[in-house]
PDB file of C-alpha atoms in Angstrom:
ATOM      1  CA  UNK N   1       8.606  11.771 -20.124  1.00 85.00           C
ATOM      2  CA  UNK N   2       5.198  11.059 -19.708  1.00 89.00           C
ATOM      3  CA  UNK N   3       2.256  13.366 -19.945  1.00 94.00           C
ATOM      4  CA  UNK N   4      -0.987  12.665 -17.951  1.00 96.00           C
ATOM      5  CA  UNK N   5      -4.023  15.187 -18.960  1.00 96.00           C
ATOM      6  CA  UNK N   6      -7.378  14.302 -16.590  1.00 96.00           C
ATOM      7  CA  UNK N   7     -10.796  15.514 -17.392  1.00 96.00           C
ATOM      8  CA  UNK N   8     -14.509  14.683 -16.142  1.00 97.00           C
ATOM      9  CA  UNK N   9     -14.852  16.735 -13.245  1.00 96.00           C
ATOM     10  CA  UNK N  10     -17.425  18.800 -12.092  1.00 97.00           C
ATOM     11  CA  UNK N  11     -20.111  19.389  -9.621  1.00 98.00           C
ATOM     12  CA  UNK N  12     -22.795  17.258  -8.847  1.00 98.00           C
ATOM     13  CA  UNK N  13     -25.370  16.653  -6.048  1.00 98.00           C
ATOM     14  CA  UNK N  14     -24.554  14.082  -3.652  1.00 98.00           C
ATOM     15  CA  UNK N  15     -25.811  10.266  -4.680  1.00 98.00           C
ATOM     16  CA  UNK N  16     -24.642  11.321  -8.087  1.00 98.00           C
ATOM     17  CA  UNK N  17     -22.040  10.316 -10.181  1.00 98.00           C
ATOM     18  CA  UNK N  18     -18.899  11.474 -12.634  1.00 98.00           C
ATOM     19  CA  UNK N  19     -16.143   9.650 -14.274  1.00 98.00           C
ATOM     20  CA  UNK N  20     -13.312  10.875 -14.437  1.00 98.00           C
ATOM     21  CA  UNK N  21     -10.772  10.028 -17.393  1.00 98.00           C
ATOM     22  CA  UNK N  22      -6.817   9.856 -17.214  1.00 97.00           C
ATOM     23  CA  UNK N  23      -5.339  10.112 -20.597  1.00 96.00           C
ATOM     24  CA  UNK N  24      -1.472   9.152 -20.851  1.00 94.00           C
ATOM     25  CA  UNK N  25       1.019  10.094 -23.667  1.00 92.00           C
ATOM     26  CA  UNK N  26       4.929  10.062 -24.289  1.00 90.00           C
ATOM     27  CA  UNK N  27       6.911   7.063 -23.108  1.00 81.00           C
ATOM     28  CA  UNK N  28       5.883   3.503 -22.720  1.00 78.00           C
ATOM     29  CA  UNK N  29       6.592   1.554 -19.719  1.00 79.00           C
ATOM     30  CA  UNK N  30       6.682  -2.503 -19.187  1.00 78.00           C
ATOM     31  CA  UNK N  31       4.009  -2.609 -16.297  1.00 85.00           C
ATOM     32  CA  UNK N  32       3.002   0.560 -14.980  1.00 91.00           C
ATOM     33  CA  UNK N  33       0.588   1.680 -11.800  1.00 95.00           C
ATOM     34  CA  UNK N  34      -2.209   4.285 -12.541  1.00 95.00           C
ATOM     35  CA  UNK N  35      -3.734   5.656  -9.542  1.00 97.00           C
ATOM     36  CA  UNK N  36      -5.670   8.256  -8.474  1.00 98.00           C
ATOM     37  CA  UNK N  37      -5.423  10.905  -5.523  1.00 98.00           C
ATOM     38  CA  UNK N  38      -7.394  13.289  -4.046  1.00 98.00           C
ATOM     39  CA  UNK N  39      -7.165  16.040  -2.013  1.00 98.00           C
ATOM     40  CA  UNK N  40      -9.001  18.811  -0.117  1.00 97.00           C
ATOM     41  CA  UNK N  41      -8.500  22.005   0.734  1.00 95.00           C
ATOM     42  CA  UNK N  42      -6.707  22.074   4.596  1.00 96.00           C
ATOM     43  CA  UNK N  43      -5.935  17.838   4.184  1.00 97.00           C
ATOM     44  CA  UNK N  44      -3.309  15.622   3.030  1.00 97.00           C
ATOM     45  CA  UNK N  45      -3.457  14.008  -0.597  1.00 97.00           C
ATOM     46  CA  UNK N  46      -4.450  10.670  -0.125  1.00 98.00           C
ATOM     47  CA  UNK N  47      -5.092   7.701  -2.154  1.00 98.00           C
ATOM     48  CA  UNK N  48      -8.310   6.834  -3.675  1.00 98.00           C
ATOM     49  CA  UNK N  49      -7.337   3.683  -6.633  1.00 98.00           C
ATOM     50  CA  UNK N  50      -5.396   2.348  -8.225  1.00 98.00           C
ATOM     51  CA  UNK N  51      -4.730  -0.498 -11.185  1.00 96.00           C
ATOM     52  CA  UNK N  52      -1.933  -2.599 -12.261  1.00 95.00           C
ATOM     53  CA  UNK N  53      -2.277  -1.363 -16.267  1.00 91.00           C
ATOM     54  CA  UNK N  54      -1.077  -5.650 -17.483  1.00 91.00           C
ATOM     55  CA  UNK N  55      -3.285  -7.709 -14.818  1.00 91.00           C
ATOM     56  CA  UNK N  56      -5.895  -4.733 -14.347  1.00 92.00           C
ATOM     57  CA  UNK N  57      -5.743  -5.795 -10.640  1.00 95.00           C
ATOM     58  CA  UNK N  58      -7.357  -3.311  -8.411  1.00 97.00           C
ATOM     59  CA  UNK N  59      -6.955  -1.529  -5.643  1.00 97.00           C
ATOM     60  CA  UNK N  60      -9.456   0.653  -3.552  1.00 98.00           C
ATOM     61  CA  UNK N  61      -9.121   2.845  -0.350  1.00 98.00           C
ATOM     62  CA  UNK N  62     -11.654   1.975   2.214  1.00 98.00           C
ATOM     63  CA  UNK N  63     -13.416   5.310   1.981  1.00 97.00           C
ATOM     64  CA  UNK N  64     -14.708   4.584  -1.800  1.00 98.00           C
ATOM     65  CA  UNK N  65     -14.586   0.925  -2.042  1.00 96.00           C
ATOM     66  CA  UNK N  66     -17.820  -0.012  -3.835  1.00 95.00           C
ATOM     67  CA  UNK N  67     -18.529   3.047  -4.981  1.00 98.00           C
ATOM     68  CA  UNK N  68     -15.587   3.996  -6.940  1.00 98.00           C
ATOM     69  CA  UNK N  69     -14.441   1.671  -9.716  1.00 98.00           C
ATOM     70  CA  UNK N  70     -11.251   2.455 -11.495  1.00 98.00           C
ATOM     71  CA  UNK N  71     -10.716   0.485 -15.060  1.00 97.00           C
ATOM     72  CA  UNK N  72      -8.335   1.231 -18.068  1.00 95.00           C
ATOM     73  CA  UNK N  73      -8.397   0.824 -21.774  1.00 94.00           C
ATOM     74  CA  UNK N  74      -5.040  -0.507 -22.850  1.00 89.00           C
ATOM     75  CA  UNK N  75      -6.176   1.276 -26.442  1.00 91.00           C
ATOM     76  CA  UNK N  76      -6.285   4.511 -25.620  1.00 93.00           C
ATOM     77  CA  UNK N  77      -3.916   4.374 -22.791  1.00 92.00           C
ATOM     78  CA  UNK N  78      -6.286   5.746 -20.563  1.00 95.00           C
ATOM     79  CA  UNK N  79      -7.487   5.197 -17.352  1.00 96.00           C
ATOM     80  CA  UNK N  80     -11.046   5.873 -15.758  1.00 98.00           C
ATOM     81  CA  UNK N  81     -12.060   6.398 -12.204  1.00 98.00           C
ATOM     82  CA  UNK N  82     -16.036   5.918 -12.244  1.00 98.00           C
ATOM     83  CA  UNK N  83     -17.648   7.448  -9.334  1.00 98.00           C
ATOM     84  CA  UNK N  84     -21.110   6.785  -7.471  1.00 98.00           C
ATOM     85  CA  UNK N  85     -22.946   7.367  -5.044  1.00 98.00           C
ATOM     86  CA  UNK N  86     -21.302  10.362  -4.826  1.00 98.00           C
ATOM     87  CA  UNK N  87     -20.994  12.266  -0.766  1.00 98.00           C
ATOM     88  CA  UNK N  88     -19.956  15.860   0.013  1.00 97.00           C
ATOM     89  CA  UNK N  89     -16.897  14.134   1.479  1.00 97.00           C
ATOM     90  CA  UNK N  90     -15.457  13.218  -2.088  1.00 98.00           C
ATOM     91  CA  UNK N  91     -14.726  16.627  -2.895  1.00 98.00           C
ATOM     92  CA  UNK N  92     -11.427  17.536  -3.798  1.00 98.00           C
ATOM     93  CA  UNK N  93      -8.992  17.439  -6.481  1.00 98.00           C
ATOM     94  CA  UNK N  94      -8.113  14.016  -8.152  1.00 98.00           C
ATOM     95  CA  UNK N  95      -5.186  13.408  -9.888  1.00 98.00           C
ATOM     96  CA  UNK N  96      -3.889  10.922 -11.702  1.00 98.00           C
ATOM     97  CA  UNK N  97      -0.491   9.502 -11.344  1.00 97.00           C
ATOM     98  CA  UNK N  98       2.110   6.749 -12.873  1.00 95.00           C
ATOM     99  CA  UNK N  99       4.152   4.578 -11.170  1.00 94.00           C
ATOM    100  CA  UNK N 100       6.668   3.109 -13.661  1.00 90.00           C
ATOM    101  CA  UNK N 101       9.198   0.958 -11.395  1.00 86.00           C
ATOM    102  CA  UNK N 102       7.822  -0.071  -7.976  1.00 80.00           C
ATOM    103  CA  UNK N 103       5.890  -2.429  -9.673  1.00 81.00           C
ATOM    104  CA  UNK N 104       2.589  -1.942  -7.985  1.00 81.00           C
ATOM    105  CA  UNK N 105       4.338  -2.553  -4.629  1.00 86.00           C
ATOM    106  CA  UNK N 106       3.309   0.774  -3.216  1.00 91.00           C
ATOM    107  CA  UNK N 107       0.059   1.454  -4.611  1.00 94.00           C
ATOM    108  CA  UNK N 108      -1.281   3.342  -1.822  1.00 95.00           C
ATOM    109  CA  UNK N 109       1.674   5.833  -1.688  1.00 94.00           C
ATOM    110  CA  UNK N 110       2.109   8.773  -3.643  1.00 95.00           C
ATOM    111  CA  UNK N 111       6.029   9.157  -3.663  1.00 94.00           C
ATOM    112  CA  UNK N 112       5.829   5.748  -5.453  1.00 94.00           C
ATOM    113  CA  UNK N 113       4.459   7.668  -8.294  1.00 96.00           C
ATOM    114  CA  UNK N 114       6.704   9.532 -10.609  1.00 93.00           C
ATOM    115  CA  UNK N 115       4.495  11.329 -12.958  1.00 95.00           C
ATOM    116  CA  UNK N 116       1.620  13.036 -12.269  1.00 97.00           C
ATOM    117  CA  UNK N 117      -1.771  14.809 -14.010  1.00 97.00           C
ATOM    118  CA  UNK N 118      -2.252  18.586 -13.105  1.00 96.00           C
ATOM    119  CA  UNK N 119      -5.797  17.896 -11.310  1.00 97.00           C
ATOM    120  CA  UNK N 120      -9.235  17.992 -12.302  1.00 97.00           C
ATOM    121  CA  UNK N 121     -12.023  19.551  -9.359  1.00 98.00           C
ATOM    122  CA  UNK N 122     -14.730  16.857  -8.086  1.00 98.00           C
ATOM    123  CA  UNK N 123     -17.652  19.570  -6.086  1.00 98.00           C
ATOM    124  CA  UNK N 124     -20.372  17.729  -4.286  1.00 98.00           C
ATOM    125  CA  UNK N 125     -22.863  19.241  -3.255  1.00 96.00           C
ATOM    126  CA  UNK N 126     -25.189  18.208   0.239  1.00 91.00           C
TER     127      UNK N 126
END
């Protein structure tokens, strides 16, 4: 089992910024995926970043690319989702997720995860 606990959400005006943290306990895995998801209230989760936890490769969703950077410290076994330039339109929840066996192959997909964070709340307000 693995255990994912976010934390670093909040509300802030737009053009601001929050990081969001992604802390992961329990099993070890050879080379996982972290990403993170978001969703809002009436829409569909959908992918926001992602990070191959070895390489550190990246991987963005249009929406945030270059305003969004998602890093992780192999240390701590955490991952971070730093967010700028923040717009009403990021609200949602974000949560973190693990994908231990795809290897990276379907970032962008959430069924390719198999362990998940409960959620932390991102507000923005206008």
């Amino acid at each position: 089992q693995v255990q994912l606990i976010e934390s670093g959400g909040g509300l802030v005006q737009a053009g601001g910024s929050l990081r969001l943290s992604c802390a992961a306990s329990g099993r070890t895995f050879i080379n996982p995926t972290m990403g993170w998801f978001r969703q809002a209230p009436g829409k569909e989760r959908e992918f926001v970043a992602a990070v191959r936890w070895n390489s550190g490769r990246t991987y963005y969703a249009e929406s945030v690319k270059d305003r969004f950077t998602i890093s992780r410290d192999n240390t701590k076994n955490t991952a971070y989702l730093q967010m700028n330039s923040l717009k009403p339109e990021d609200a949602a929840v974000y949560s973190c997720a693990v994908d231990t066996y795809s290897n990276g192959r379907n970032y962008y997909s959430s069924p390719a995860y198999d362990y998940w964070g409960q959620g932390t709340q991102v507000t923005v307000s206008s």
